[in-house]
Short mmCIF file of C-alpha atoms in Angstrom, two decimals:
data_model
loop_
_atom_site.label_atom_id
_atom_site.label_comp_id
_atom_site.label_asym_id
_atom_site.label_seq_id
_atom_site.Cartn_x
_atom_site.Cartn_y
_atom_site.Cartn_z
CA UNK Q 1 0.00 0.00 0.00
CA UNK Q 2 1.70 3.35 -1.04
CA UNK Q 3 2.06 5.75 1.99
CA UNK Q 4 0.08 8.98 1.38
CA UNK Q 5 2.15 12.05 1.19
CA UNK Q 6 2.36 14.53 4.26
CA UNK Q 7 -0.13 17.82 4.30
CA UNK Q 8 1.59 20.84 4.95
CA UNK Q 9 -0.20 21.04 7.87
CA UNK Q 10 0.90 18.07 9.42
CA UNK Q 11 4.14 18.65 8.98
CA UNK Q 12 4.98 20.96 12.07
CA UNK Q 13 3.57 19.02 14.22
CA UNK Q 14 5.59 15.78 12.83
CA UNK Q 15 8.95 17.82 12.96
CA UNK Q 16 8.04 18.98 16.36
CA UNK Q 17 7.24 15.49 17.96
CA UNK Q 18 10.18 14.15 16.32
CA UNK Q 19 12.48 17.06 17.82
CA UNK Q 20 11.19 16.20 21.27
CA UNK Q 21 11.27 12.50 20.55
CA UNK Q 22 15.17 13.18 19.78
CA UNK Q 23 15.35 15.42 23.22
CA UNK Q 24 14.11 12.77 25.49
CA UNK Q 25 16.10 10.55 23.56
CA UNK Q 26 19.26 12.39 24.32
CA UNK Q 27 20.80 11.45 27.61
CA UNK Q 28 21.52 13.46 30.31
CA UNK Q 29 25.10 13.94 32.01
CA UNK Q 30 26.38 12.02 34.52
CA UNK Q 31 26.87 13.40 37.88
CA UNK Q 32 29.94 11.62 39.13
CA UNK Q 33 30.40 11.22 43.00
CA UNK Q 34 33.55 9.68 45.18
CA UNK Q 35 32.66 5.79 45.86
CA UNK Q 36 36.14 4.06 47.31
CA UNK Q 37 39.52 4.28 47.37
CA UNK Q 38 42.34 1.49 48.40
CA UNK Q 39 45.84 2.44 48.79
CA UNK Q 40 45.12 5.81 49.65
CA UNK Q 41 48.38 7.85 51.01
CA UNK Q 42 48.49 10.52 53.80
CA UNK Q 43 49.34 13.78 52.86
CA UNK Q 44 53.40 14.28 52.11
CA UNK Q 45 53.76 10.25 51.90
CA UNK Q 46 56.55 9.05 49.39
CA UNK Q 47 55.30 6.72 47.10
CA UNK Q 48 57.04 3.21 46.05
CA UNK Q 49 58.07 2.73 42.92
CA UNK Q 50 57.03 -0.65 43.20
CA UNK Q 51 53.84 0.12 44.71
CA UNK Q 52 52.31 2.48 41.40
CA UNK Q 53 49.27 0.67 39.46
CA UNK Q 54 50.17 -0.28 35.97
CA UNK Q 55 47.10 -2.39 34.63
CA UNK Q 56 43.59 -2.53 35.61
CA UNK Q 57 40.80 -4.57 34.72
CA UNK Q 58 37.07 -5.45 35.17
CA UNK Q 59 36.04 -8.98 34.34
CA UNK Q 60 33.36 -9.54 32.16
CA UNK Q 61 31.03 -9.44 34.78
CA UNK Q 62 31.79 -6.44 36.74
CA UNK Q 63 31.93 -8.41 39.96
CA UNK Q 64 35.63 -8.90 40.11
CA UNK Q 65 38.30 -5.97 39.44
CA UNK Q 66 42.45 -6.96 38.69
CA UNK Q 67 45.28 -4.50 39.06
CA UNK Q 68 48.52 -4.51 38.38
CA UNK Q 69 51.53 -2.81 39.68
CA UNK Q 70 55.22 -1.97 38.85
CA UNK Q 71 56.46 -4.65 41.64
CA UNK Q 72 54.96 -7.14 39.37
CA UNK Q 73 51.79 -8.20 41.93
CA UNK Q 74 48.50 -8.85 40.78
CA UNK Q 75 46.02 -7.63 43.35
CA UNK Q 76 42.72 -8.85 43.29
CA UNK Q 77 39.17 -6.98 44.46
CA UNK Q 78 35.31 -8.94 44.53
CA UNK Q 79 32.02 -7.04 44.53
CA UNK Q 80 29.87 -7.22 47.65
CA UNK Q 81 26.92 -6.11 47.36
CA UNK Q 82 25.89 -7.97 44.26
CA UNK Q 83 24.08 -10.59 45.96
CA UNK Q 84 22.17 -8.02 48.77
CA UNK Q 85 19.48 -8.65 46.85
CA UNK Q 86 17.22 -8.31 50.36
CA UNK Q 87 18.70 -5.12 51.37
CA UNK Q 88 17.97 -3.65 48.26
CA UNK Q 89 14.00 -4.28 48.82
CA UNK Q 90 13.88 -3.12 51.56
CA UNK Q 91 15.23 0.65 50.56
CA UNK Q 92 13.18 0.57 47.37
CA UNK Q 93 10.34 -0.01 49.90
CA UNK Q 94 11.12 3.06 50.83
CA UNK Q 95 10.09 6.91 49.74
CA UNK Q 96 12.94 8.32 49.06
CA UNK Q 97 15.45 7.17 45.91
CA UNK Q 98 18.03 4.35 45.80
CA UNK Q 99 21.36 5.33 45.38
CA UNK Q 100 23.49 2.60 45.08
CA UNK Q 101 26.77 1.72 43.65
CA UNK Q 102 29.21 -1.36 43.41
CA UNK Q 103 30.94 -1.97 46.37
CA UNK Q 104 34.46 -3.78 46.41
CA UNK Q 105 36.67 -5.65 49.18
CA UNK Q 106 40.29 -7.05 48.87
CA UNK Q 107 40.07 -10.07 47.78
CA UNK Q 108 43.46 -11.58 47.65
CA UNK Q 109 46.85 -10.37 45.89
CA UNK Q 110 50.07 -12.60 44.56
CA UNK Q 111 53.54 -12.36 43.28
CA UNK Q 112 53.36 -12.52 38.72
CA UNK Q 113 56.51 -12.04 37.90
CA UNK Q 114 59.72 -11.28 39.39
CA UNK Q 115 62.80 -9.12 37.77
CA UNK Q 116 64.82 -11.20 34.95
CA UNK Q 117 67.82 -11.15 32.91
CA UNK Q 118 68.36 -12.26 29.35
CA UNK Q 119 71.58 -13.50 29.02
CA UNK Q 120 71.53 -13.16 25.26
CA UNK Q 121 70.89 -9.64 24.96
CA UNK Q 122 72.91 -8.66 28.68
CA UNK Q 123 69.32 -6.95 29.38
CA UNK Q 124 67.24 -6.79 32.39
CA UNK Q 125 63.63 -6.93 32.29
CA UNK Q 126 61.35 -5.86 34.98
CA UNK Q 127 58.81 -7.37 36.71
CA UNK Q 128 56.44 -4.44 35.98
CA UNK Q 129 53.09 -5.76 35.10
CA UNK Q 130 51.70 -4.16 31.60
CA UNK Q 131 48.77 -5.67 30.90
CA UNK Q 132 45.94 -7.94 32.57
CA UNK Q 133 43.15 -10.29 31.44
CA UNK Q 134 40.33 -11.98 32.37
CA UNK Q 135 39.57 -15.39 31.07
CA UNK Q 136 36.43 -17.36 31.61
CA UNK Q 137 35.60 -18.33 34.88
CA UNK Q 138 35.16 -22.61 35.60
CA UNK Q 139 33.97 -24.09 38.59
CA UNK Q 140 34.05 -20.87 41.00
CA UNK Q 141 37.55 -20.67 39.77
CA UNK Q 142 38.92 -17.11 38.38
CA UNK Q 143 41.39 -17.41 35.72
CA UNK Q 144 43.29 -14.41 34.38
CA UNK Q 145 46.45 -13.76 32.30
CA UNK Q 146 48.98 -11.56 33.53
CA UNK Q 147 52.23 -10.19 31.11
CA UNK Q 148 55.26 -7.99 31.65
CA UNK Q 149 57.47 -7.09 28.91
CA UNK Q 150 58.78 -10.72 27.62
CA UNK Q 151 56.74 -13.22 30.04
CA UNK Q 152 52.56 -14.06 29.95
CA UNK Q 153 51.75 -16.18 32.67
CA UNK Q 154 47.81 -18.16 32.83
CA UNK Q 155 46.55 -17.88 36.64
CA UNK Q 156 44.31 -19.66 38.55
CA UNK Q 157 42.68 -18.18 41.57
CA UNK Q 158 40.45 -20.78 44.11
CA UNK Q 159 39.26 -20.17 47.43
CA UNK Q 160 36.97 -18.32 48.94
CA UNK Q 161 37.14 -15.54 52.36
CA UNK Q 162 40.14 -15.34 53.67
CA UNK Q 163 41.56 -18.53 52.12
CA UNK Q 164 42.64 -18.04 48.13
CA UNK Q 165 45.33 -19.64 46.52
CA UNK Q 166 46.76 -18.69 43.16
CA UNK Q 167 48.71 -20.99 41.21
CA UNK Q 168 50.00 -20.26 37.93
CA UNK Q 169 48.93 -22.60 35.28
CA UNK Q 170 51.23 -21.83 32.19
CA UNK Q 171 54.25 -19.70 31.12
CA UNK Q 172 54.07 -18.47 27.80
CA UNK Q 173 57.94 -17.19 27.20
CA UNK Q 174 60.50 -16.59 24.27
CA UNK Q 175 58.63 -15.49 21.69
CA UNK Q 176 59.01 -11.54 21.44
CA UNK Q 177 62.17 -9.80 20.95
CA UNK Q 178 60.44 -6.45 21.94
CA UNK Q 179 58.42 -5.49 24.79
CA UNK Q 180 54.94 -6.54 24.88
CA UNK Q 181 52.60 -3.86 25.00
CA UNK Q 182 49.07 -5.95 24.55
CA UNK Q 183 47.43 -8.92 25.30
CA UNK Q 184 44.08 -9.80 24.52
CA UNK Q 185 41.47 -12.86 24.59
CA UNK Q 186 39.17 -14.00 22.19
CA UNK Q 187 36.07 -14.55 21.89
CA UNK Q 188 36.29 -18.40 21.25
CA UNK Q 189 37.37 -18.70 25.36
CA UNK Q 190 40.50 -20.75 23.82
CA UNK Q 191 42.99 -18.45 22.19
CA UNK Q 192 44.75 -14.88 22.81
CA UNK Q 193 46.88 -12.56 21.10
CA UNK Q 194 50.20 -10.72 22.21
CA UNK Q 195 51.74 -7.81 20.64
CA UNK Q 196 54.96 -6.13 20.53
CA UNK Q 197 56.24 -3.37 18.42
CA UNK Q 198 57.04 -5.29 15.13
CA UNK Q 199 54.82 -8.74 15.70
CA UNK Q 200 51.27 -10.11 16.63
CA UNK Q 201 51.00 -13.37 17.90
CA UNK Q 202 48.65 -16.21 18.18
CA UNK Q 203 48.47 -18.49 21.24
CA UNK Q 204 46.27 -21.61 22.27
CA UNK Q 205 46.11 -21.12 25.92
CA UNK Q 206 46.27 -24.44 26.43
CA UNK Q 207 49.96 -24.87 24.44
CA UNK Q 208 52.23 -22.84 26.31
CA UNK Q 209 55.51 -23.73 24.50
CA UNK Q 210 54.17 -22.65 20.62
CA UNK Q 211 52.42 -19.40 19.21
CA UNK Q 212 51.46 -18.50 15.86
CA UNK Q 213 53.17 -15.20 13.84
CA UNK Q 214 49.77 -13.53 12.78
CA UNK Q 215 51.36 -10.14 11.75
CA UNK Q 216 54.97 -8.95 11.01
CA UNK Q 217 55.67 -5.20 10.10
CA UNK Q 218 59.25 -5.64 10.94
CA UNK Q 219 61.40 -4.85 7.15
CA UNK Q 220 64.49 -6.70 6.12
CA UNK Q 221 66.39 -4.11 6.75
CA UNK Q 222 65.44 -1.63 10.36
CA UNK Q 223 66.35 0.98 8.97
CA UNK Q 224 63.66 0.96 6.54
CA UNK Q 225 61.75 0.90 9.87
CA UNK Q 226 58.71 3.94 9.78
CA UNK Q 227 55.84 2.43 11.49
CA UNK Q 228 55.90 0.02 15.01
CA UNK Q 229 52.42 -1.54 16.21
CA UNK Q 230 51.21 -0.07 19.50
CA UNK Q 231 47.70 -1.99 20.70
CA UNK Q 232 46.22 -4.99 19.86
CA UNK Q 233 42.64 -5.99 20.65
CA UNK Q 234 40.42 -8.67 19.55
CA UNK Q 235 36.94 -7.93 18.60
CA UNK Q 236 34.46 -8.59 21.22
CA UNK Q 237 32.21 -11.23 19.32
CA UNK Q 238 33.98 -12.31 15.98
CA UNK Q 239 36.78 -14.42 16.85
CA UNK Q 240 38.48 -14.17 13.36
CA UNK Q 241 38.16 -9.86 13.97
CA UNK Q 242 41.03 -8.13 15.45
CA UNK Q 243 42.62 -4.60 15.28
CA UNK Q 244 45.98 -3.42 15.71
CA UNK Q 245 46.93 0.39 15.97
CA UNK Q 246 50.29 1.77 15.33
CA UNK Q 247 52.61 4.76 15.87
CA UNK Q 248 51.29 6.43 12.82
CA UNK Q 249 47.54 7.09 14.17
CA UNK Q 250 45.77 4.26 11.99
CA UNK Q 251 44.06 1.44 12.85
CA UNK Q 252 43.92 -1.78 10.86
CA UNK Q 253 41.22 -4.43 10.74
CA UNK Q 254 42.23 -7.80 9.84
CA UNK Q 255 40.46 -11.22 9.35
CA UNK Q 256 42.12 -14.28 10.47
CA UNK Q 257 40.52 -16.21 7.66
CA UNK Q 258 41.65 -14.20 4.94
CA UNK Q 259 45.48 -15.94 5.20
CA UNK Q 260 47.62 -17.70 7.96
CA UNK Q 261 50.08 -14.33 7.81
CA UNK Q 262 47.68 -11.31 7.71
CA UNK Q 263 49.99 -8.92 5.83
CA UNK Q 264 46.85 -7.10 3.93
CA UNK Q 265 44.57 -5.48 6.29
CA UNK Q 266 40.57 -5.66 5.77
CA UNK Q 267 39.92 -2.34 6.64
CA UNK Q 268 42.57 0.70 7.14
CA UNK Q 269 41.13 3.71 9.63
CA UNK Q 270 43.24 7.12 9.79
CA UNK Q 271 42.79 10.95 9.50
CA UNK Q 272 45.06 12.31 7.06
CA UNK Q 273 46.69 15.68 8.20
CA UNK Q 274 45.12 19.02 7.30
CA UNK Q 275 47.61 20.24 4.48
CA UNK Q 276 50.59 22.65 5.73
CA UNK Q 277 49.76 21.25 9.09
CA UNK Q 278 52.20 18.85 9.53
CA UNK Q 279 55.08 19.72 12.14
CA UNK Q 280 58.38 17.97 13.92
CA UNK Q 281 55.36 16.60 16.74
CA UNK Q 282 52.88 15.73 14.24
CA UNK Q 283 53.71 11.74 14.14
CA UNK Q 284 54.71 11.76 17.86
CA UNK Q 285 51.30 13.01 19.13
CA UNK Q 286 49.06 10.82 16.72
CA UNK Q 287 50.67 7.96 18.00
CA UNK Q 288 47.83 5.44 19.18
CA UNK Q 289 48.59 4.80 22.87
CA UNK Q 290 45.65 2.42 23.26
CA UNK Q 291 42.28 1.14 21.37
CA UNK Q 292 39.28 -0.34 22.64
CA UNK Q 293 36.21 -2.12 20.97
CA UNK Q 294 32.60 -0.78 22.09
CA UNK Q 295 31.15 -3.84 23.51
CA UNK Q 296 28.59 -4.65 20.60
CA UNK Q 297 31.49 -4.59 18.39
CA UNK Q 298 30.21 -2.09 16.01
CA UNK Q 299 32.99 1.15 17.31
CA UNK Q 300 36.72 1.12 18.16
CA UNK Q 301 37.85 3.76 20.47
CA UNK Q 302 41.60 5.09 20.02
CA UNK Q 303 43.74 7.55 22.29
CA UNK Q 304 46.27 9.17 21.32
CA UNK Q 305 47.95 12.21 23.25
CA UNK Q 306 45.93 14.77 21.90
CA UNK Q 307 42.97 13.69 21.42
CA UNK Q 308 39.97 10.67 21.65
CA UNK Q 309 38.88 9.16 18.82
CA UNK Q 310 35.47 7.72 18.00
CA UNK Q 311 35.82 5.10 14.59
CA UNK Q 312 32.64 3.27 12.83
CA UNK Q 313 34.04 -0.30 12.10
CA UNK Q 314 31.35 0.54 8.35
CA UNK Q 315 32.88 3.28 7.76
CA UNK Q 316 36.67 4.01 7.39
CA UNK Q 317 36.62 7.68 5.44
CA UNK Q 318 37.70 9.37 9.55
CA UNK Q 319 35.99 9.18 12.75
CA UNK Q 320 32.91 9.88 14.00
CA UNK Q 321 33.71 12.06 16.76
CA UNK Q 322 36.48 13.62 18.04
CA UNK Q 323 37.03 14.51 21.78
CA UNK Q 324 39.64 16.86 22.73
CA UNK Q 325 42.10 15.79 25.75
CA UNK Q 326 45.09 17.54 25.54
CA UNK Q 327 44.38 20.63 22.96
CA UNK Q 328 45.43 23.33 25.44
CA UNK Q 329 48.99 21.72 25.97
CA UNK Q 330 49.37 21.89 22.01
CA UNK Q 331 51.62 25.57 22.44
CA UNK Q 332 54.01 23.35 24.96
CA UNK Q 333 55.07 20.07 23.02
CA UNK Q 334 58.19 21.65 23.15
CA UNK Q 335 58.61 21.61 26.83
CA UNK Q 336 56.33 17.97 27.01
CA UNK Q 337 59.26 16.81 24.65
CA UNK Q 338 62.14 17.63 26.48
CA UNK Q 339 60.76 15.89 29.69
CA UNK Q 340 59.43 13.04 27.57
CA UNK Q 341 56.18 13.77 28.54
CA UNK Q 342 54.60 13.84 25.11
CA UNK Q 343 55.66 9.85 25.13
CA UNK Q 344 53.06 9.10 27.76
CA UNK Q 345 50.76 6.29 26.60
CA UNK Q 346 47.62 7.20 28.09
CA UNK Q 347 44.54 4.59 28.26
CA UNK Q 348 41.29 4.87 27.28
CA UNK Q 349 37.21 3.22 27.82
CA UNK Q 350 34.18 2.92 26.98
CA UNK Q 351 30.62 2.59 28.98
CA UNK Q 352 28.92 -0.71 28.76
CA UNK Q 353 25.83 1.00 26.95
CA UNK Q 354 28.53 3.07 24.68
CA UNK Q 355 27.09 6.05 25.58
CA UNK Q 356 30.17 7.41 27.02
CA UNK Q 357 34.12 7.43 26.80
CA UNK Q 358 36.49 7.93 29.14
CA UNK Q 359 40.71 8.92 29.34
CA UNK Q 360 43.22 9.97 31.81
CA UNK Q 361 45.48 13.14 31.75
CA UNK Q 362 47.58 15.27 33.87
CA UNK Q 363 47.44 16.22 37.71
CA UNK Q 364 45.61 13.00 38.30
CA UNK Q 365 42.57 14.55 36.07
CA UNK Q 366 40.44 12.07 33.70
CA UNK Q 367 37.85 13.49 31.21
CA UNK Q 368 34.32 11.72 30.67
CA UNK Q 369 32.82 12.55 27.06
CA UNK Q 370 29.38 12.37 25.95
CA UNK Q 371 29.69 10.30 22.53
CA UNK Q 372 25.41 9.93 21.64
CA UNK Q 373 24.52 12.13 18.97
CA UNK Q 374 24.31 15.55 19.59
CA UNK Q 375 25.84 15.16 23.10
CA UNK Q 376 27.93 18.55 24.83
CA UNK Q 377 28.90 16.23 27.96
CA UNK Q 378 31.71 16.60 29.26
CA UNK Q 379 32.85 16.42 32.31
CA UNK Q 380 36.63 16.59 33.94
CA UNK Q 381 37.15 14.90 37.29
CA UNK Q 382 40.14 14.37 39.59
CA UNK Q 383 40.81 11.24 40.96
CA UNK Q 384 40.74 12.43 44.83
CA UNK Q 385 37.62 12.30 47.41
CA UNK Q 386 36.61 15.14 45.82
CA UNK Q 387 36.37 14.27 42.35
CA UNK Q 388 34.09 17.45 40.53
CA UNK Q 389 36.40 20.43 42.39
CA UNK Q 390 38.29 20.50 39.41
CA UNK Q 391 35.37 21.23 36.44
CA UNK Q 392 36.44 23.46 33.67
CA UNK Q 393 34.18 26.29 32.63
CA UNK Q 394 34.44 25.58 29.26
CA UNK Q 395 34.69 22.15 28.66
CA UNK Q 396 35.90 20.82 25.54
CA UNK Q 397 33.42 19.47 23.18
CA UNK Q 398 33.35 17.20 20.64
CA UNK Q 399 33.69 17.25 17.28
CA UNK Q 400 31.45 15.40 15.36
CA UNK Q 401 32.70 14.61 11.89
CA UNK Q 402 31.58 12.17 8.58
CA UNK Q 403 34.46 12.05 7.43
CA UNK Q 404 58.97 9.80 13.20
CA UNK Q 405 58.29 6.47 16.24
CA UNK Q 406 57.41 6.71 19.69
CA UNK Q 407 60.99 4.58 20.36
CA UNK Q 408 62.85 7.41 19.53
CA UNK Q 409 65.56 8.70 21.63
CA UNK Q 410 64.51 10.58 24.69
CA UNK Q 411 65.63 13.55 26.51
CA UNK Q 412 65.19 13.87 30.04
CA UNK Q 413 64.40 16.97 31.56
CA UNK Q 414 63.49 18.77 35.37
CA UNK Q 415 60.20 20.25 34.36
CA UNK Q 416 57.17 18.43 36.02
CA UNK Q 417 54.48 21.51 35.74
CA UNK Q 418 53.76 22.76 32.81
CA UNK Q 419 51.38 26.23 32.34
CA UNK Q 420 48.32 26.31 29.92
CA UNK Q 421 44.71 27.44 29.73
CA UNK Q 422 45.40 29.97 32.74
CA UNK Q 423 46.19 26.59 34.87
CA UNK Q 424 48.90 24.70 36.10
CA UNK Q 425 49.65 21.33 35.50
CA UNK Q 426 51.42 18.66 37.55
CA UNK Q 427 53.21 16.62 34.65
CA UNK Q 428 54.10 13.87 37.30
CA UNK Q 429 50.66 12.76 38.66
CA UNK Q 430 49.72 11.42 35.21
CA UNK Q 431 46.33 9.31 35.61
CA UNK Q 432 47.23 6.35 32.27
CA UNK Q 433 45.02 3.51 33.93
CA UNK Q 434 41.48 3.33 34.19
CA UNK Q 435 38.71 0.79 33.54
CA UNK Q 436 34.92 1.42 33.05
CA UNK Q 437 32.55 -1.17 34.68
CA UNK Q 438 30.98 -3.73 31.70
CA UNK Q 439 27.47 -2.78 32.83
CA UNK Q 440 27.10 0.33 35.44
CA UNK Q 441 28.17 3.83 35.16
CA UNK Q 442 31.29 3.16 37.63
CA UNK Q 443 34.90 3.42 36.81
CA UNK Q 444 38.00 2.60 38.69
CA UNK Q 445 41.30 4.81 38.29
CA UNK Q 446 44.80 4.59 39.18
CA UNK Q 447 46.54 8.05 40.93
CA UNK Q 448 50.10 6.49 41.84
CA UNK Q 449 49.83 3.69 43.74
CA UNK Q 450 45.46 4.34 44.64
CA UNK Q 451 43.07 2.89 43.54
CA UNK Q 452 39.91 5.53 43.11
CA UNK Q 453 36.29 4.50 42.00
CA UNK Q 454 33.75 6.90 41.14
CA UNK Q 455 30.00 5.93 40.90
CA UNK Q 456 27.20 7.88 38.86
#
């Protein structure tokens, strides 16, 4: 039956409902509030080197929370008031609202790796861990993998109070020559990927002592070197999907079926440069620092220092939005170079809905954007008891849009503050870790060697 055509006179009335169908539609910001902190220092305390978060990570349920920490432990947090079901009547029994949020204990914490030396290369390698993740949980039993720069190790955690044992399962060793900067599970629940600067790799967790050599960019000859891979992440549901980001600012999509080396890429995503823009930081600040699939699969998120970036996995012509991070710091990349603080590889996440992303920055400060259409949110928080007392007046919005290596040699340098935007910023308390929980508007934050979580 063909549709008759609209009378002028309904048509104010259509455009009107739809303009306030698109208003309610449009959700509103989050008002963040202080939930927990462990770790927390007294004023004037010195900090442990050892003691400073480098990896965290919710499991896929939200009820269990990993860190990691330069010492090389793995410390390990459970939700409690997930199953206070009861309680929870009882207050929406009540007249006034609920406001709850998830709660965490310790749980239980363990030695990952220790400090190392290759023989081979006369290096040392710390016990630092970079990255963590959860694997499917068996029998009450919490499994997890756990990597510093040359060693993954498969984990077991059983027990339940006070009593937990971890035991580690499998050592997957020997088969990077650089430092491993991702790891990631797939979606079958049997295999993984790790990454380092010039290879991907394929792993059965089950087979410890052989991997597969999924991707290669290293050249015959290093000098012909121009491009390194940064991040590595599987796609959340496709277990032949995975991207890889580089030092360049592009993100590739490849498909595991397509050939057992996956030199050709499905799908390439980058911004090319505005012309005459280009500059001796351009390539340093559009390095990708991390990437991070929306949980349906259909967006990838990518930091780099500037900026956030917003990508359609169907459609490859630029990003869809654009959040700005780091714009006001653009008139001191001069300074940020000479105390290598343009190299920081900050992290980035997204909201379970997708609704929102999230990154860290300077003076333990971490933006949350706003990244529905039409959206303005955003909203600058510092990772302290206190977290709105820092709130820009004019926050940075989004930009909506349809369309030389990190490795290189630093220079250190005494500067840790740096001036910009008529504020002062502490270059040293750098928030790079932070984690968004899979299905409530909560995310956990690393300042030093604290672990904040903020509630909404």
């Amino acid at each position: 039956m063909e549709r008759e055509p609209m009378s002028s006179d309904d048509r104010p009335e259509a455009a009107a409902a739809a303009a306030a169908e698109s208003v309610q539609e449009q959700p509103q910001p989050l008002e963040w509030r202080f939930a927990q902190v462990f770790g927390e220092r007294a004023a004037g305390e010195d900090v442990q080197e050892v003691d400073i978060i480098s990896a965290i990570e919710f499991d896929k349920s939200g009820d269990h929370l990993a860190t990691g920490d330069r010492g090389g432990r793995v410390v390990l947090f459970e939700r409690t008031d997930s199953g206070d079901s009861a309680s929870r009547r009882e207050l929406e029994g009540q007249d006034y609202p609920v406001a709850r949020h998830p709660e965490f204990r310790y749980r239980t914490e363990f030695q990952s790796h220790e400090p190392e030396f290759d023989y081979l290369k006369s290096l040392e390698i710390e016990e630092k861990i970079n990255k963590i993740k959860w694997c499917q949980t068996t029998n009450n039993a919490l499994f997890l993998l756990s990597t510093n720069d040359k060693t993954i190790k498969y984990w077991k955690v059983t027990g339940q109070d006070l009593n937990h044992v971890a035991r580690c399962r499998r050592v997957y060793a020997h088969a990077h020559d650089y430092h491993i900067n991702s790891i990631s599970n797939n979606s079958d629940g049997e295999t993984f990927i790790s990454a380092d600067d010039l290879r991907i790799n394929l792993w059965n967790l089950e087979i410890s002592n052989q991997s597969f050599n999924i991707v290669d960019v290293k050249p015959a000859n290093m000098e012909d070197l121009t491009e390194v891979i940064t991040c590595a992440e599987f796609h959340p549901t496709h277990c032949n999907t995975l991207a890889y980001s580089s030092s360049k600012g592009t993100i590739r999509l490849i498909d595991l079926r397509q050939s057992a080396l996956c030199d050709n890429h499905a799908k390439l995503f980058e911004e090319h440069d505005a012309p005459g823009s280009r500059s001796f930081f351009t390539e340093i600040i559009a390095s990708v620092s991390d990437i991070k699939f929306a949980r349906d699969g259909r967006y990838i998120l990518s930091r780099d220092y500037m900026t956030l970036k917003l990508w359609d996995l169907n459609m490859d012509s630029g990003p869809v939005a654009t959040f700005q991070v780091h714009e006001y710091l653009r008139p001191k990349l001069c300074d940020l170079y000479e105390n290598d603080s343009i190299f920081d590889k900050f992290e980035c996440c997204l909201s379970g809905d997708g609704l929102r992303v999230a990154t860290g920055s300077y003076s333990n400060l971490f933006r949350v954007f706003g990244c529905a259409p039409g959206s303005t949110e955003a909203s600058t928080l510092e990772a302290s008891r206190n977290p709105m007392r820092h709130q820009v007046s004019n926050p940075a919005r989004p930009t909506r849009t349809l369309t030389s290596l990190t490795r290189a040699v630093r220079r250190g340098g005494e500067n840790t503050s740096v001036e910009a935007n008529g504020n002062s910023y502490d270059l040293s308390t750098k928030l790079l870790h932070l984690a968004w929980h899979p299905t409530e508007n909560s995310i956990a934050c690393a300042a030093a060697n604290s672990l904040y979580m903020y509630c909404a």
